[in-house]
């Protein structure tokens, strides 16, 4: 089996590559060549300047790789997601796209863009999505900036919009690990909100969830939340970590009565996901570095 990864050279990608190789897959990576990750020699690399955000063209060599599954790790909006779907329809068996928990209406409640009552948590995959698109547009310095056109809701719609290319959507948590959120700013920065909860996921565990979704045909035409099985409060997290003096995250205009907690039981039940690394131990190890 063959997997083409679009992106895949930073943070989560190298972990996914190695897991796919261990399962006997042939892997190719399409990227700009800016971040040259150390990958096994058997990995094919397609380096092209078109592979920067947004990816609006796929070079012929990547299409000729004839992947069974395309893993799009960096689809950020409608246009790049539609390009991937149009390009690989008829040239690949399935596509897996990475999304985010910011698609949920609960996130709109949290950041103040969608008025209304607190959404019950944990959020399963059928929880209501945001009604207002482009959640970060107001912070964009121009209409070419990522924050202007970013919206994972539009990525999800595209990925599930073509019957000839079945799509899988993975809604990721806040990822942490050696190359991402290593200082745990998304925990220490919220020590002034001790009862708030936000689902996290250690990079190796998130990579395992992604790998399962690539390898298992049952993932087709499906949506899965990814993250820790239990989301503790910030106070509970901090009670297990060494003390740090950090700059606290701003409260404005956040509504910390709204937890951002995902129900991750579906991917465990349907794809057999379980953590490779204990989440409590992983976070403690990050804090000690």
Tab-separated table of C-alpha atoms in Angstrom:
chain	number	residue	atom	x	y	z
A	1	UNK	CA	0.000	0.000	0.000
A	2	UNK	CA	1.119	3.538	-0.823
A	3	UNK	CA	0.550	6.786	1.049
A	4	UNK	CA	1.311	10.274	-0.225
A	5	UNK	CA	1.668	12.781	2.601
A	6	UNK	CA	1.170	16.448	1.760
A	7	UNK	CA	3.221	18.309	4.337
A	8	UNK	CA	4.617	15.836	6.812
A	9	UNK	CA	8.108	17.191	7.493
A	10	UNK	CA	7.441	18.914	10.817
A	11	UNK	CA	6.032	18.082	14.262
A	12	UNK	CA	3.608	15.156	13.696
A	13	UNK	CA	4.591	14.180	10.152
A	14	UNK	CA	7.873	12.316	10.763
A	15	UNK	CA	6.197	10.192	13.451
A	16	UNK	CA	3.446	9.240	11.017
A	17	UNK	CA	5.973	8.418	8.289
A	18	UNK	CA	7.864	6.007	10.532
A	19	UNK	CA	4.711	4.310	11.736
A	20	UNK	CA	3.491	3.742	8.192
A	21	UNK	CA	6.850	2.260	7.203
A	22	UNK	CA	6.734	-0.109	10.169
A	23	UNK	CA	3.355	-1.310	8.895
A	24	UNK	CA	4.875	-2.068	5.517
A	25	UNK	CA	3.566	0.936	3.569
A	26	UNK	CA	5.427	2.772	0.839
A	27	UNK	CA	5.505	6.482	1.705
A	28	UNK	CA	6.114	9.635	-0.301
A	29	UNK	CA	6.158	13.185	1.072
A	30	UNK	CA	5.285	16.335	-0.877
A	31	UNK	CA	6.800	19.460	0.667
A	32	UNK	CA	8.529	22.740	-0.141
A	33	UNK	CA	11.949	21.640	1.034
A	34	UNK	CA	12.166	24.421	3.617
A	35	UNK	CA	12.022	22.041	6.595
A	36	UNK	CA	14.255	19.087	5.742
A	37	UNK	CA	13.195	16.429	8.210
A	38	UNK	CA	15.359	13.399	8.880
A	39	UNK	CA	13.316	10.623	7.300
A	40	UNK	CA	14.207	7.026	6.416
A	41	UNK	CA	15.949	6.611	3.062
A	42	UNK	CA	13.044	4.601	1.648
A	43	UNK	CA	10.746	7.636	1.756
A	44	UNK	CA	10.272	9.315	-1.613
A	45	UNK	CA	10.437	13.095	-1.518
A	46	UNK	CA	8.662	15.387	-3.953
A	47	UNK	CA	10.027	18.868	-3.364
A	48	UNK	CA	8.181	21.711	-5.054
A	49	UNK	CA	7.602	25.358	-4.186
A	50	UNK	CA	3.900	24.765	-4.844
A	51	UNK	CA	3.736	22.771	-1.613
A	52	UNK	CA	3.630	25.872	0.595
A	53	UNK	CA	0.391	27.147	2.118
A	54	UNK	CA	-1.988	27.011	0.402
A	55	UNK	CA	-1.216	23.977	-1.785
A	56	UNK	CA	-3.016	24.900	-5.003
A	57	UNK	CA	-1.145	22.619	-7.374
A	58	UNK	CA	0.179	19.087	-7.112
A	59	UNK	CA	3.198	18.236	-9.268
A	60	UNK	CA	2.720	15.399	-11.790
A	61	UNK	CA	5.332	13.210	-10.090
A	62	UNK	CA	3.284	13.138	-6.892
A	63	UNK	CA	0.160	12.129	-8.811
A	64	UNK	CA	2.086	9.411	-10.672
A	65	UNK	CA	3.067	7.938	-7.303
A	66	UNK	CA	-0.511	6.563	-7.427
A	67	UNK	CA	-1.225	6.557	-3.714
A	68	UNK	CA	-3.824	4.305	-2.189
A	69	UNK	CA	-4.315	6.974	0.472
A	70	UNK	CA	-3.505	10.687	0.438
A	71	UNK	CA	-2.824	12.185	3.857
A	72	UNK	CA	-3.257	15.959	3.631
A	73	UNK	CA	-1.713	17.388	6.764
A	74	UNK	CA	-1.843	21.060	5.773
A	75	UNK	CA	-5.239	21.694	4.150
A	76	UNK	CA	-6.340	24.958	5.758
A	77	UNK	CA	-9.290	26.254	3.746
A	78	UNK	CA	-11.766	25.655	0.975
A	79	UNK	CA	-9.552	26.302	-2.032
A	80	UNK	CA	-6.623	24.060	-1.154
A	81	UNK	CA	-8.919	21.269	0.014
A	82	UNK	CA	-10.921	21.413	-3.223
A	83	UNK	CA	-7.702	21.305	-5.262
A	84	UNK	CA	-6.633	18.128	-3.468
A	85	UNK	CA	-10.024	16.494	-4.000
A	86	UNK	CA	-10.136	17.387	-7.699
A	87	UNK	CA	-6.537	16.277	-8.234
A	88	UNK	CA	-6.767	12.876	-6.600
A	89	UNK	CA	-10.305	11.836	-7.547
A	90	UNK	CA	-9.622	8.859	-9.804
A	91	UNK	CA	-5.952	8.769	-8.801
A	92	UNK	CA	-6.210	7.645	-5.162
A	93	UNK	CA	-8.445	5.375	-3.148
A	94	UNK	CA	-9.047	7.588	-0.133
A	95	UNK	CA	-8.028	10.891	1.445
A	96	UNK	CA	-7.437	11.702	5.112
A	97	UNK	CA	-7.425	15.355	6.197
A	98	UNK	CA	-6.432	16.899	9.492
A	99	UNK	CA	-8.990	19.206	11.032
A	100	UNK	CA	-9.372	20.810	14.444
A	101	UNK	CA	-11.695	21.082	17.379
A	102	UNK	CA	-12.143	24.735	16.469
A	103	UNK	CA	-14.899	23.618	14.083
A	104	UNK	CA	-17.278	23.074	16.986
A	105	UNK	CA	-19.854	25.655	17.992
A	106	UNK	CA	-18.468	25.337	21.499
A	107	UNK	CA	-15.261	26.939	20.248
A	108	UNK	CA	-17.274	29.860	18.892
A	109	UNK	CA	-18.855	30.219	22.318
A	110	UNK	CA	-15.396	30.157	23.883
A	111	UNK	CA	-13.836	32.846	21.675
A	112	UNK	CA	-16.971	34.987	21.732
A	113	UNK	CA	-17.972	34.830	18.060
A	114	UNK	CA	-21.166	32.848	18.584
A	115	UNK	CA	-23.490	34.005	21.364
A	116	UNK	CA	-25.625	31.485	23.147
A	117	UNK	CA	-25.677	29.061	26.062
A	118	UNK	CA	-22.726	26.948	27.080
A	119	UNK	CA	-22.383	23.804	24.977
A	120	UNK	CA	-22.328	20.558	26.957
A	121	UNK	CA	-18.990	18.772	27.046
A	122	UNK	CA	-17.428	16.446	26.118
A	123	UNK	CA	-18.095	17.096	22.441
A	124	UNK	CA	-18.640	14.052	20.264
A	125	UNK	CA	-18.336	14.057	16.493
A	126	UNK	CA	-22.025	14.938	16.074
A	127	UNK	CA	-21.841	18.074	18.221
A	128	UNK	CA	-22.977	21.252	16.408
A	129	UNK	CA	-20.403	23.108	14.347
A	130	UNK	CA	-19.786	26.837	14.245
A	131	UNK	CA	-22.262	28.859	12.186
A	132	UNK	CA	-19.842	31.733	11.640
A	133	UNK	CA	-16.959	30.961	9.299
A	134	UNK	CA	-13.378	32.268	9.357
A	135	UNK	CA	-12.849	32.437	13.131
A	136	UNK	CA	-9.514	34.303	12.941
A	137	UNK	CA	-10.204	36.674	10.052
A	138	UNK	CA	-10.354	39.780	12.235
A	139	UNK	CA	-6.716	39.257	13.226
A	140	UNK	CA	-5.483	38.901	9.629
A	141	UNK	CA	-3.250	41.780	8.441
A	142	UNK	CA	-4.292	41.148	4.820
A	143	UNK	CA	-6.607	38.964	2.773
A	144	UNK	CA	-3.614	36.827	1.787
A	145	UNK	CA	-2.752	35.961	5.373
A	146	UNK	CA	-3.607	32.454	6.599
A	147	UNK	CA	-5.904	33.804	9.302
A	148	UNK	CA	-8.046	35.482	6.647
A	149	UNK	CA	-8.985	32.361	4.676
A	150	UNK	CA	-8.424	29.598	7.239
A	151	UNK	CA	-11.439	27.503	8.164
A	152	UNK	CA	-11.350	23.779	8.810
A	153	UNK	CA	-15.124	23.552	8.402
A	154	UNK	CA	-14.599	24.252	4.702
A	155	UNK	CA	-11.803	21.666	4.571
A	156	UNK	CA	-14.146	19.086	6.064
A	157	UNK	CA	-16.919	19.886	3.602
A	158	UNK	CA	-14.567	19.455	0.667
A	159	UNK	CA	-13.054	16.245	2.005
A	160	UNK	CA	-16.461	14.635	2.347
A	161	UNK	CA	-17.905	16.023	-0.858
A	162	UNK	CA	-16.836	13.510	-3.522
A	163	UNK	CA	-18.107	9.949	-3.508
A	164	UNK	CA	-15.298	8.886	-5.844
A	165	UNK	CA	-12.703	9.894	-3.243
A	166	UNK	CA	-13.914	8.864	0.218
A	167	UNK	CA	-12.664	11.215	2.914
A	168	UNK	CA	-11.700	10.829	6.556
A	169	UNK	CA	-11.646	13.831	8.894
A	170	UNK	CA	-9.534	13.857	12.045
A	171	UNK	CA	-10.286	16.634	14.529
A	172	UNK	CA	-7.061	17.117	16.422
A	173	UNK	CA	-6.584	18.376	19.985
A	174	UNK	CA	-3.950	20.808	21.187
A	175	UNK	CA	-0.779	18.909	20.290
A	176	UNK	CA	2.347	19.048	22.434
A	177	UNK	CA	5.761	17.451	22.184
A	178	UNK	CA	9.439	18.194	21.534
A	179	UNK	CA	8.780	20.405	18.491
A	180	UNK	CA	5.347	21.827	19.304
A	181	UNK	CA	4.147	23.464	22.516
A	182	UNK	CA	7.182	21.941	24.238
A	183	UNK	CA	7.046	24.502	27.059
A	184	UNK	CA	3.386	23.663	27.675
A	185	UNK	CA	2.272	27.267	27.318
A	186	UNK	CA	-1.263	25.971	26.758
A	187	UNK	CA	-1.231	24.591	30.289
A	188	UNK	CA	0.981	26.940	32.310
A	189	UNK	CA	-0.509	29.952	30.572
A	190	UNK	CA	-3.952	29.120	31.943
A	191	UNK	CA	-3.105	28.571	35.582
A	192	UNK	CA	-5.390	31.521	36.358
A	193	UNK	CA	-8.284	29.390	35.020
A	194	UNK	CA	-7.943	26.349	37.287
A	195	UNK	CA	-11.302	24.745	36.431
A	196	UNK	CA	-11.083	25.130	32.655
A	197	UNK	CA	-10.503	22.054	30.502
A	198	UNK	CA	-8.928	21.792	27.035
A	199	UNK	CA	-8.184	18.459	25.399
A	200	UNK	CA	-4.507	17.886	24.583
A	201	UNK	CA	-2.640	15.108	22.812
A	202	UNK	CA	1.001	14.055	22.894
A	203	UNK	CA	2.533	14.158	19.411
A	204	UNK	CA	3.320	10.420	19.254
A	205	UNK	CA	-0.216	9.481	20.281
A	206	UNK	CA	-1.727	11.851	17.723
A	207	UNK	CA	0.563	10.338	15.082
A	208	UNK	CA	-0.683	6.862	15.965
A	209	UNK	CA	-4.299	7.962	15.545
A	210	UNK	CA	-3.477	9.429	12.136
A	211	UNK	CA	-1.641	6.264	11.091
A	212	UNK	CA	-4.588	4.075	12.041
A	213	UNK	CA	-6.888	6.274	9.976
A	214	UNK	CA	-4.627	5.886	6.955
A	215	UNK	CA	-4.251	2.132	7.317
A	216	UNK	CA	-7.786	1.103	8.248
A	217	UNK	CA	-10.377	1.167	5.423
A	218	UNK	CA	-13.098	1.491	8.065
A	219	UNK	CA	-12.016	5.097	8.496
A	220	UNK	CA	-13.435	6.024	5.072
A	221	UNK	CA	-16.358	8.472	5.069
A	222	UNK	CA	-15.928	9.079	8.760
A	223	UNK	CA	-15.049	11.777	11.311
A	224	UNK	CA	-13.002	11.130	14.433
A	225	UNK	CA	-12.009	13.232	17.415
A	226	UNK	CA	-8.416	12.688	18.516
A	227	UNK	CA	-6.950	13.353	21.958
A	228	UNK	CA	-6.574	12.099	25.472
A	229	UNK	CA	-9.248	9.799	26.899
A	230	UNK	CA	-9.839	12.050	29.905
A	231	UNK	CA	-9.365	15.819	29.909
A	232	UNK	CA	-8.429	17.108	33.376
A	233	UNK	CA	-8.848	20.644	34.633
A	234	UNK	CA	-5.896	22.994	34.429
A	235	UNK	CA	-5.542	22.713	38.201
A	236	UNK	CA	-5.325	18.929	37.943
A	237	UNK	CA	-2.710	19.156	35.206
A	238	UNK	CA	-0.624	21.694	37.089
A	239	UNK	CA	-0.724	19.638	40.301
A	240	UNK	CA	1.377	17.034	38.475
A	241	UNK	CA	3.860	19.484	36.942
A	242	UNK	CA	6.730	21.553	38.377
A	243	UNK	CA	5.961	25.191	39.099
A	244	UNK	CA	6.843	27.801	36.466
A	245	UNK	CA	6.457	31.549	36.337
A	246	UNK	CA	5.025	32.302	32.908
A	247	UNK	CA	3.151	35.013	31.088
A	248	UNK	CA	-0.515	34.225	31.505
A	249	UNK	CA	-2.788	33.931	28.500
A	250	UNK	CA	-5.230	36.782	28.003
A	251	UNK	CA	-8.792	36.310	29.240
A	252	UNK	CA	-10.335	38.675	26.707
A	253	UNK	CA	-12.687	37.858	25.045
A	254	UNK	CA	-12.634	34.202	26.084
A	255	UNK	CA	-15.491	32.556	27.942
A	256	UNK	CA	-13.822	30.064	30.255
A	257	UNK	CA	-17.166	28.700	31.358
A	258	UNK	CA	-17.025	26.842	28.018
A	259	UNK	CA	-14.764	23.807	28.206
A	260	UNK	CA	-13.100	22.617	24.992
A	261	UNK	CA	-13.252	18.898	25.678
A	262	UNK	CA	-13.558	16.165	23.060
A	263	UNK	CA	-15.094	12.735	23.394
A	264	UNK	CA	-12.450	10.494	21.815
A	265	UNK	CA	-14.199	7.174	22.381
A	266	UNK	CA	-15.235	6.668	18.743
A	267	UNK	CA	-11.721	6.279	17.306
A	268	UNK	CA	-10.860	3.950	20.169
A	269	UNK	CA	-13.935	1.842	19.581
A	270	UNK	CA	-13.980	1.747	15.773
A	271	UNK	CA	-10.279	1.838	14.875
A	272	UNK	CA	-8.782	0.339	18.028
A	273	UNK	CA	-6.798	3.421	18.975
A	274	UNK	CA	-4.935	3.515	22.261
A	275	UNK	CA	-2.081	5.696	23.466
A	276	UNK	CA	1.475	4.569	22.751
A	277	UNK	CA	2.695	6.930	25.463
A	278	UNK	CA	0.886	7.655	28.713
A	279	UNK	CA	-0.403	11.230	28.462
A	280	UNK	CA	0.299	12.104	32.091
A	281	UNK	CA	3.864	10.816	31.836
A	282	UNK	CA	4.403	12.561	28.478
A	283	UNK	CA	3.301	15.940	29.804
A	284	UNK	CA	5.450	15.552	32.891
A	285	UNK	CA	8.459	14.700	30.720
A	286	UNK	CA	7.884	17.806	28.564
A	287	UNK	CA	7.724	19.942	31.696
A	288	UNK	CA	11.079	18.591	32.900
A	289	UNK	CA	12.924	19.492	29.672
